[in-house]
Amino acid sequence: METLDVDGRRFTAARATAADLPAIVSLLADDVLGAERESKQLEPYEAAFRELDSDPHQLLIAVRDDDGAIVGTMQLTLIPGLARAGAKRLLIEAVRLAPATRGSGLGTALFGWAHDYGRAHGATLAQLTSDKTRADAHRFYARLGYIASHEGFKSAL
Amino acid sequence: METLDVDGRRFTAARATAADLPAIVSLLADDVLGAERESKQLEPYEAAFRELDSDPHQLLIAVRDDDGAIVGTMQLTLIPGLARAGAKRLLIEAVRLAPATRGSGLGTALFGWAHDYGRAHGATLAQLTSDKTRADAHRFYARLGYIASHEGFKSAL
């Protein structure tokens, strides 16, 4: 567990457990895009969590405030690869922070921790995609030093 | 090994081995962006390959023509996750096809095979990012049904 001190408030970031799923799913659904995409049933998330949790290259994070309430989540994936002279990538997916925490500096602290995690595991490149409608998120990523150098393509299978 | 029949020419796609590395690295470097990013040394690629090859969620593909020459590569990663009702993602990275094969339909056949691989492993979403300067690639992905819905952000760690 990692402590994130943000402007006098104390948060923790830790590997999520099955008991955290309802709160994490609520965060995913409490979002303008997630509201249309997420399920009311917990079962599909439980199955996905079991698979994710058994893969040592995946890390699902639960962020708690000082009352122990889950107020944030992100998923980190370590991806070894040949391109860029054998660069290992840290893929960041499914980032959500509770609306009440926005602007508090928690996002910056959480990404700082995630980048440290990536470096500690040999990653030299962090990457993520963000829906083109999320203008606030794009400004946040730019402030963190991310470059919007790529188009992000998706296709249903 | 998978056979890809493309307009009367026969290609194969198979899991890459360590012996394929020099040819795959040459493909990565024979590219307007790759030329600046890839290394002349093989060692970093060998180390990355060992790590990639030992991860059951990674699949590095070597595509051969009917003379056995390596003319293409891509890396597939299966990523379980909670978002989108527990959707598993097929991440496609480091796609390269030898210039001589372009326009032959090999790319379309290879992506068709990759999507089948993803579906067979439970993925319901394929995703990739492509440098914003690669206009030809973007037209190709659009023809395959990909939507450029996201910004692709990267940051050195």
Tab-separated table of C-alpha atoms in Angstrom:
chain	number	residue	atom	x	y	z
A	1	MET	CA	0.000	0.000	0.000
A	2	GLU	CA	1.221	3.453	-0.914
A	3	THR	CA	0.334	6.650	0.891
A	4	LEU	CA	-0.377	9.682	-1.288
A	5	ASP	CA	-0.173	12.957	0.598
A	6	VAL	CA	-2.052	15.603	-1.324
A	7	ASP	CA	-2.295	19.113	0.046
A	8	GLY	CA	-2.741	17.942	3.617
A	9	ARG	CA	-5.168	15.149	2.736
A	10	ARG	CA	-3.998	11.566	2.947
A	11	PHE	CA	-5.027	8.948	0.380
A	12	THR	CA	-3.816	5.391	-0.103
A	13	ALA	CA	-3.312	3.405	-3.295
A	14	ALA	CA	-3.308	-0.395	-3.072
A	15	ARG	CA	-3.894	-3.487	-5.176
A	16	ALA	CA	-7.659	-3.923	-5.469
A	17	THR	CA	-9.331	-6.984	-3.986
A	18	ALA	CA	-12.590	-8.701	-4.929
A	19	ALA	CA	-14.252	-6.859	-2.034
A	20	ASP	CA	-13.444	-3.544	-3.734
A	21	LEU	CA	-15.294	-4.423	-6.945
A	22	PRO	CA	-18.695	-2.841	-6.229
A	23	ALA	CA	-17.103	0.515	-5.387
A	24	ILE	CA	-14.760	0.396	-8.388
A	25	VAL	CA	-17.590	-0.503	-10.751
A	26	SER	CA	-19.603	2.417	-9.345
A	27	LEU	CA	-16.706	4.740	-10.223
A	28	LEU	CA	-16.548	3.323	-13.762
A	29	ALA	CA	-20.294	3.830	-14.221
A	30	ASP	CA	-20.325	7.339	-12.675
A	31	ASP	CA	-18.985	8.888	-15.855
A	32	VAL	CA	-20.538	10.447	-18.925
A	33	LEU	CA	-19.226	7.672	-21.195
A	34	GLY	CA	-19.200	4.881	-18.615
A	35	ALA	CA	-22.878	5.429	-17.819
A	36	GLU	CA	-23.755	3.996	-21.242
A	37	ARG	CA	-21.169	1.236	-21.270
A	38	GLU	CA	-21.209	-0.354	-17.850
A	39	SER	CA	-23.427	-3.171	-16.609
A	40	LYS	CA	-25.775	-3.224	-13.597
A	41	GLN	CA	-24.708	-6.826	-12.949
A	42	LEU	CA	-21.583	-7.530	-10.926
A	43	GLU	CA	-20.883	-10.981	-12.427
A	44	PRO	CA	-19.026	-9.850	-15.574
A	45	TYR	CA	-16.739	-7.695	-13.429
A	46	GLU	CA	-16.073	-10.557	-11.013
A	47	ALA	CA	-15.038	-12.838	-13.874
A	48	ALA	CA	-12.814	-10.136	-15.377
A	49	PHE	CA	-11.284	-9.414	-11.982
A	50	ARG	CA	-10.335	-13.048	-11.431
A	51	GLU	CA	-8.548	-13.118	-14.775
A	52	LEU	CA	-6.852	-9.772	-14.230
A	53	ASP	CA	-5.814	-10.638	-10.678
A	54	SER	CA	-4.154	-13.887	-11.792
A	55	ASP	CA	-2.000	-12.104	-14.403
A	56	PRO	CA	1.217	-10.829	-12.780
A	57	HIS	CA	1.525	-8.110	-15.459
A	58	GLN	CA	-1.773	-6.504	-14.470
A	59	LEU	CA	-2.332	-4.270	-11.468
A	60	LEU	CA	-5.747	-2.865	-10.622
A	61	ILE	CA	-5.508	-0.034	-8.124
A	62	ALA	CA	-8.038	1.067	-5.518
A	63	VAL	CA	-7.479	4.577	-4.143
A	64	ARG	CA	-9.000	5.336	-0.730
A	65	ASP	CA	-9.526	8.572	1.129
A	66	ASP	CA	-8.775	8.888	4.827
A	67	ASP	CA	-12.236	7.531	5.678
A	68	GLY	CA	-11.449	4.346	3.738
A	69	ALA	CA	-13.902	5.142	0.937
A	70	ILE	CA	-12.769	4.157	-2.553
A	71	VAL	CA	-12.384	7.373	-4.544
A	72	GLY	CA	-10.227	6.308	-7.469
A	73	THR	CA	-9.053	3.487	-9.685
A	74	MET	CA	-6.696	2.785	-12.546
A	75	GLN	CA	-5.395	-0.329	-14.264
A	76	LEU	CA	-1.699	-0.727	-15.025
A	77	THR	CA	-0.340	-3.257	-17.542
A	78	LEU	CA	3.353	-3.958	-18.111
A	79	ILE	CA	3.990	-4.847	-21.753
A	80	PRO	CA	7.402	-6.079	-22.884
A	81	GLY	CA	8.021	-5.529	-26.582
A	82	LEU	CA	10.624	-5.210	-29.302
A	83	ALA	CA	9.807	-1.795	-30.783
A	84	ARG	CA	11.809	1.273	-29.676
A	85	ALA	CA	14.893	-0.856	-28.971
A	86	GLY	CA	13.073	-3.308	-26.741
A	87	ALA	CA	11.149	-0.743	-24.704
A	88	LYS	CA	8.837	-2.034	-22.012
A	89	ARG	CA	5.573	-0.083	-21.889
A	90	LEU	CA	3.376	0.869	-18.980
A	91	LEU	CA	-0.194	0.935	-20.315
A	92	ILE	CA	-2.628	2.914	-18.174
A	93	GLU	CA	-6.328	2.109	-18.625
A	94	ALA	CA	-9.638	2.799	-16.937
A	95	VAL	CA	-8.609	5.802	-14.860
A	96	ARG	CA	-11.429	7.203	-12.748
A	97	LEU	CA	-11.417	9.615	-9.818
A	98	ALA	CA	-14.508	10.500	-7.821
A	99	PRO	CA	-15.817	13.950	-8.813
A	100	ALA	CA	-15.283	15.244	-5.258
A	101	THR	CA	-11.525	14.641	-5.541
A	102	ARG	CA	-11.014	16.434	-8.850
A	103	GLY	CA	-8.686	19.395	-8.794
A	104	SER	CA	-7.234	18.244	-5.457
A	105	GLY	CA	-3.935	17.074	-6.906
A	106	LEU	CA	-4.846	13.437	-6.289
A	107	GLY	CA	-4.655	12.624	-10.018
A	108	THR	CA	-1.163	14.083	-10.273
A	109	ALA	CA	-0.021	12.181	-7.190
A	110	LEU	CA	-1.567	8.950	-8.457
A	111	PHE	CA	0.088	9.241	-11.874
A	112	GLY	CA	3.388	10.064	-10.194
A	113	TRP	CA	3.081	6.850	-8.221
A	114	ALA	CA	2.063	4.864	-11.341
A	115	HIS	CA	5.079	6.168	-13.253
A	116	ASP	CA	7.359	5.168	-10.369
A	117	TYR	CA	5.792	1.705	-10.442
A	118	GLY	CA	6.454	1.460	-14.192
A	119	ARG	CA	10.073	2.587	-13.852
A	120	ALA	CA	10.633	0.157	-10.976
A	121	HIS	CA	9.478	-2.641	-13.305
A	122	GLY	CA	11.698	-1.556	-16.193
A	123	ALA	CA	9.201	0.410	-18.274
A	124	THR	CA	10.607	3.336	-20.258
A	125	LEU	CA	7.388	4.499	-21.919
A	126	ALA	CA	3.940	5.207	-20.470
A	127	GLN	CA	0.953	5.226	-22.768
A	128	LEU	CA	-2.777	5.660	-22.548
A	129	THR	CA	-5.680	6.595	-24.750
A	130	SER	CA	-8.448	8.997	-23.858
A	131	ASP	CA	-11.759	9.496	-25.632
A	132	LYS	CA	-11.563	12.579	-27.861
A	133	THR	CA	-14.487	14.145	-25.996
A	134	ARG	CA	-12.592	14.242	-22.674
A	135	ALA	CA	-11.030	17.692	-23.105
A	136	ASP	CA	-10.371	18.184	-19.373
A	137	ALA	CA	-8.523	14.875	-19.182
A	138	HIS	CA	-6.409	15.843	-22.190
A	139	ARG	CA	-5.281	19.044	-20.499
A	140	PHE	CA	-4.439	17.026	-17.395
A	141	TYR	CA	-2.324	14.534	-19.363
A	142	ALA	CA	-0.552	17.353	-21.207
A	143	ARG	CA	0.331	18.973	-17.864
A	144	LEU	CA	1.830	15.638	-16.782
A	145	GLY	CA	4.096	15.681	-19.853
A	146	TYR	CA	2.151	13.339	-22.108
A	147	ILE	CA	2.214	14.054	-25.845
A	148	ALA	CA	-0.889	13.351	-27.955
A	149	SER	CA	1.282	11.944	-30.729
A	150	HIS	CA	-0.993	9.091	-31.763
A	151	GLU	CA	-4.491	8.363	-32.991
A	152	GLY	CA	-6.253	5.852	-30.779
A	153	PHE	CA	-8.236	3.345	-32.845
A	154	LYS	CA	-10.758	0.880	-31.435
A	155	SER	CA	-12.925	-1.769	-33.027
A	156	ALA	CA	-15.482	-4.149	-31.571
A	157	LEU	CA	-14.598	-7.816	-32.114
B	1	MET	CA	1.111	-21.709	-37.830
B	2	GLU	CA	-1.626	-20.087	-39.863
B	3	THR	CA	-1.714	-19.912	-43.639
B	4	LEU	CA	-2.847	-16.613	-45.140
B	5	ASP	CA	-3.941	-16.922	-48.763
B	6	VAL	CA	-3.816	-13.497	-50.358
B	7	ASP	CA	-4.721	-13.103	-54.028
B	8	GLY	CA	-3.008	-16.328	-55.019
B	9	ARG	CA	0.067	-15.744	-52.859
B	10	ARG	CA	0.555	-17.841	-49.753
B	11	PHE	CA	1.927	-16.370	-46.522
B	12	THR	CA	2.212	-17.904	-43.066
B	13	ALA	CA	1.834	-16.303	-39.652
B	14	ALA	CA	3.425	-18.012	-36.656
B	15	ARG	CA	4.711	-17.297	-33.170
B	16	ALA	CA	8.135	-15.678	-33.564
B	17	THR	CA	11.223	-17.461	-32.229
B	18	ALA	CA	14.561	-16.036	-31.114
B	19	ALA	CA	15.978	-16.974	-34.533
B	20	ASP	CA	13.473	-14.573	-36.161
B	21	LEU	CA	14.707	-11.559	-34.204
B	22	PRO	CA	17.224	-10.092	-36.692
B	23	ALA	CA	14.646	-10.089	-39.487
B	24	ILE	CA	11.925	-8.648	-37.267
B	25	VAL	CA	14.219	-5.918	-35.964
B	26	SER	CA	15.117	-5.047	-39.571
B	27	LEU	CA	11.423	-4.580	-40.321
B	28	LEU	CA	11.019	-2.330	-37.269
B	29	ALA	CA	13.997	-0.208	-38.341
B	30	ASP	CA	12.960	-0.043	-42.030
B	31	ASP	CA	10.372	2.621	-41.303
B	32	VAL	CA	10.363	6.398	-41.358
B	33	LEU	CA	9.788	6.594	-37.587
B	34	GLY	CA	11.535	3.353	-36.651
B	35	ALA	CA	14.742	4.444	-38.390
B	36	GLU	CA	15.280	7.026	-35.613
B	37	ARG	CA	14.141	4.871	-32.737
B	38	GLU	CA	15.647	1.441	-33.224
B	39	SER	CA	19.046	0.192	-32.104
B	40	LYS	CA	21.845	-1.325	-34.199
B	41	GLN	CA	22.541	-3.751	-31.356
B	42	LEU	CA	20.547	-6.977	-31.084
B	43	GLU	CA	21.002	-7.421	-27.317
B	44	PRO	CA	18.158	-5.158	-26.145
B	45	TYR	CA	15.771	-6.972	-28.482
B	46	GLU	CA	16.934	-10.381	-27.241
B	47	ALA	CA	16.281	-9.381	-23.641
B	48	ALA	CA	12.855	-7.977	-24.535
B	49	PHE	CA	12.018	-11.088	-26.534
B	50	ARG	CA	12.785	-13.394	-23.618
B	51	GLU	CA	10.466	-11.427	-21.389
B	52	LEU	CA	7.731	-11.213	-24.010
B	53	ASP	CA	8.021	-14.890	-24.907
B	54	SER	CA	7.632	-15.974	-21.280
B	55	ASP	CA	4.383	-14.005	-20.852
B	56	PRO	CA	1.410	-16.127	-21.962
B	57	HIS	CA	-0.616	-12.971	-22.700
B	58	GLN	CA	1.872	-11.784	-25.334
B	59	LEU	CA	2.146	-13.117	-28.872
B	60	LEU	CA	4.790	-11.836	-31.269
B	61	ILE	CA	4.010	-12.836	-34.843
B	62	ALA	CA	6.427	-13.496	-37.713
B	63	VAL	CA	4.813	-13.432	-41.163
B	64	ARG	CA	6.668	-15.278	-43.933
B	65	ASP	CA	6.242	-15.288	-47.690
B	66	ASP	CA	6.323	-18.501	-49.706
B	67	ASP	CA	10.128	-18.328	-49.857
B	68	GLY	CA	10.276	-18.352	-46.054
B	69	ALA	CA	11.443	-14.725	-45.814
B	70	ILE	CA	10.020	-12.717	-42.908
B	71	VAL	CA	7.896	-9.956	-44.422
B	72	GLY	CA	5.730	-8.895	-41.505
B	73	THR	CA	5.328	-8.689	-37.759
B	74	MET	CA	2.857	-7.596	-35.122
B	75	GLN	CA	2.570	-7.974	-31.370
B	76	LEU	CA	-0.694	-9.025	-29.756
B	77	THR	CA	-1.464	-8.549	-26.062
B	78	LEU	CA	-4.557	-9.880	-24.287
B	79	ILE	CA	-5.631	-7.519	-21.512
B	80	PRO	CA	-8.401	-8.484	-19.092
B	81	GLY	CA	-10.060	-5.483	-17.470
B	82	LEU	CA	-13.128	-4.202	-15.673
B	83	ALA	CA	-14.160	-1.271	-17.893
B	84	ARG	CA	-16.913	-1.763	-20.491
B	85	ALA	CA	-18.597	-4.464	-18.407
B	86	GLY	CA	-15.451	-6.534	-17.993
B	87	ALA	CA	-14.313	-6.386	-21.613
B	88	LYS	CA	-11.107	-8.163	-22.511
B	89	ARG	CA	-9.003	-6.132	-24.949
B	90	LEU	CA	-6.768	-7.237	-27.776
B	91	LEU	CA	-3.979	-4.656	-27.988
B	92	ILE	CA	-2.128	-4.601	-31.309
B	93	GLU	CA	1.344	-3.045	-31.304
B	94	ALA	CA	4.384	-2.786	-33.540
B	95	VAL	CA	2.744	-3.701	-36.842
B	96	ARG	CA	5.169	-3.711	-39.765
B	97	LEU	CA	4.862	-5.141	-43.255
B	98	ALA	CA	7.700	-5.138	-45.771
B	99	PRO	CA	7.193	-2.394	-48.383
B	100	ALA	CA	7.037	-5.012	-51.176
B	101	THR	CA	3.914	-6.572	-49.631
B	102	ARG	CA	1.936	-3.326	-49.275
B	103	GLY	CA	-1.327	-3.157	-51.152
B	104	SER	CA	-1.313	-6.941	-51.589
B	105	GLY	CA	-4.094	-7.581	-49.104
B	106	LEU	CA	-1.655	-9.175	-46.663
B	107	GLY	CA	-2.387	-6.541	-44.013
B	108	THR	CA	-6.104	-7.159	-44.229
B	109	ALA	CA	-5.601	-10.930	-44.017
B	110	LEU	CA	-3.213	-10.558	-41.073
B	111	PHE	CA	-5.599	-8.333	-39.138
B	112	GLY	CA	-8.442	-10.735	-39.896
B	113	TRP	CA	-6.381	-13.513	-38.377
B	114	ALA	CA	-5.419	-11.334	-35.372
B	115	HIS	CA	-9.063	-10.480	-34.700
B	116	ASP	CA	-9.981	-14.181	-34.848
B	117	TYR	CA	-7.199	-14.873	-32.354
B	118	GLY	CA	-8.578	-12.178	-30.049
B	119	ARG	CA	-12.142	-13.485	-30.265
B	120	ALA	CA	-10.950	-17.063	-29.654
B	121	HIS	CA	-9.346	-15.804	-26.414
B	122	GLY	CA	-12.431	-13.917	-25.259
B	123	ALA	CA	-11.542	-10.383	-26.388
B	124	THR	CA	-14.453	-8.162	-27.387
B	125	LEU	CA	-12.500	-5.015	-28.256
B	126	ALA	CA	-9.408	-4.505	-30.420
B	127	GLN	CA	-7.332	-1.382	-29.944
B	128	LEU	CA	-4.173	0.143	-31.314
B	129	THR	CA	-2.521	3.511	-31.614
B	130	SER	CA	-0.862	4.878	-34.707
B	131	ASP	CA	1.426	7.895	-34.989
B	132	LYS	CA	-0.537	10.886	-36.293
B	133	THR	CA	1.839	11.189	-39.245
B	134	ARG	CA	0.911	7.740	-40.612
B	135	ALA	CA	-1.984	8.830	-42.835
B	136	ASP	CA	-1.873	5.706	-45.036
B	137	ALA	CA	-2.094	3.452	-41.993
B	138	HIS	CA	-5.060	5.441	-40.686
B	139	ARG	CA	-6.971	4.883	-43.943
B	140	PHE	CA	-6.144	1.188	-43.705
B	141	TYR	CA	-7.455	0.934	-40.124
B	142	ALA	CA	-10.605	2.842	-41.040
B	143	ARG	CA	-11.259	0.396	-43.900
B	144	LEU	CA	-10.939	-2.455	-41.379
B	145	GLY	CA	-13.683	-0.855	-39.265
B	146	TYR	CA	-11.559	0.871	-36.640
B	147	ILE	CA	-12.799	4.183	-35.263
B	148	ALA	CA	-10.277	6.893	-34.328
B	149	SER	CA	-12.287	7.711	-31.204
B	150	HIS	CA	-9.352	8.334	-28.873
B	151	GLU	CA	-6.283	10.480	-28.469
B	152	GLY	CA	-3.157	8.367	-27.998
B	153	PHE	CA	-0.873	9.874	-25.336
B	154	LYS	CA	2.690	8.761	-24.669
B	155	SER	CA	5.298	9.893	-22.175
B	156	ALA	CA	8.875	8.784	-21.611
B	157	LEU	CA	9.470	7.396	-18.135
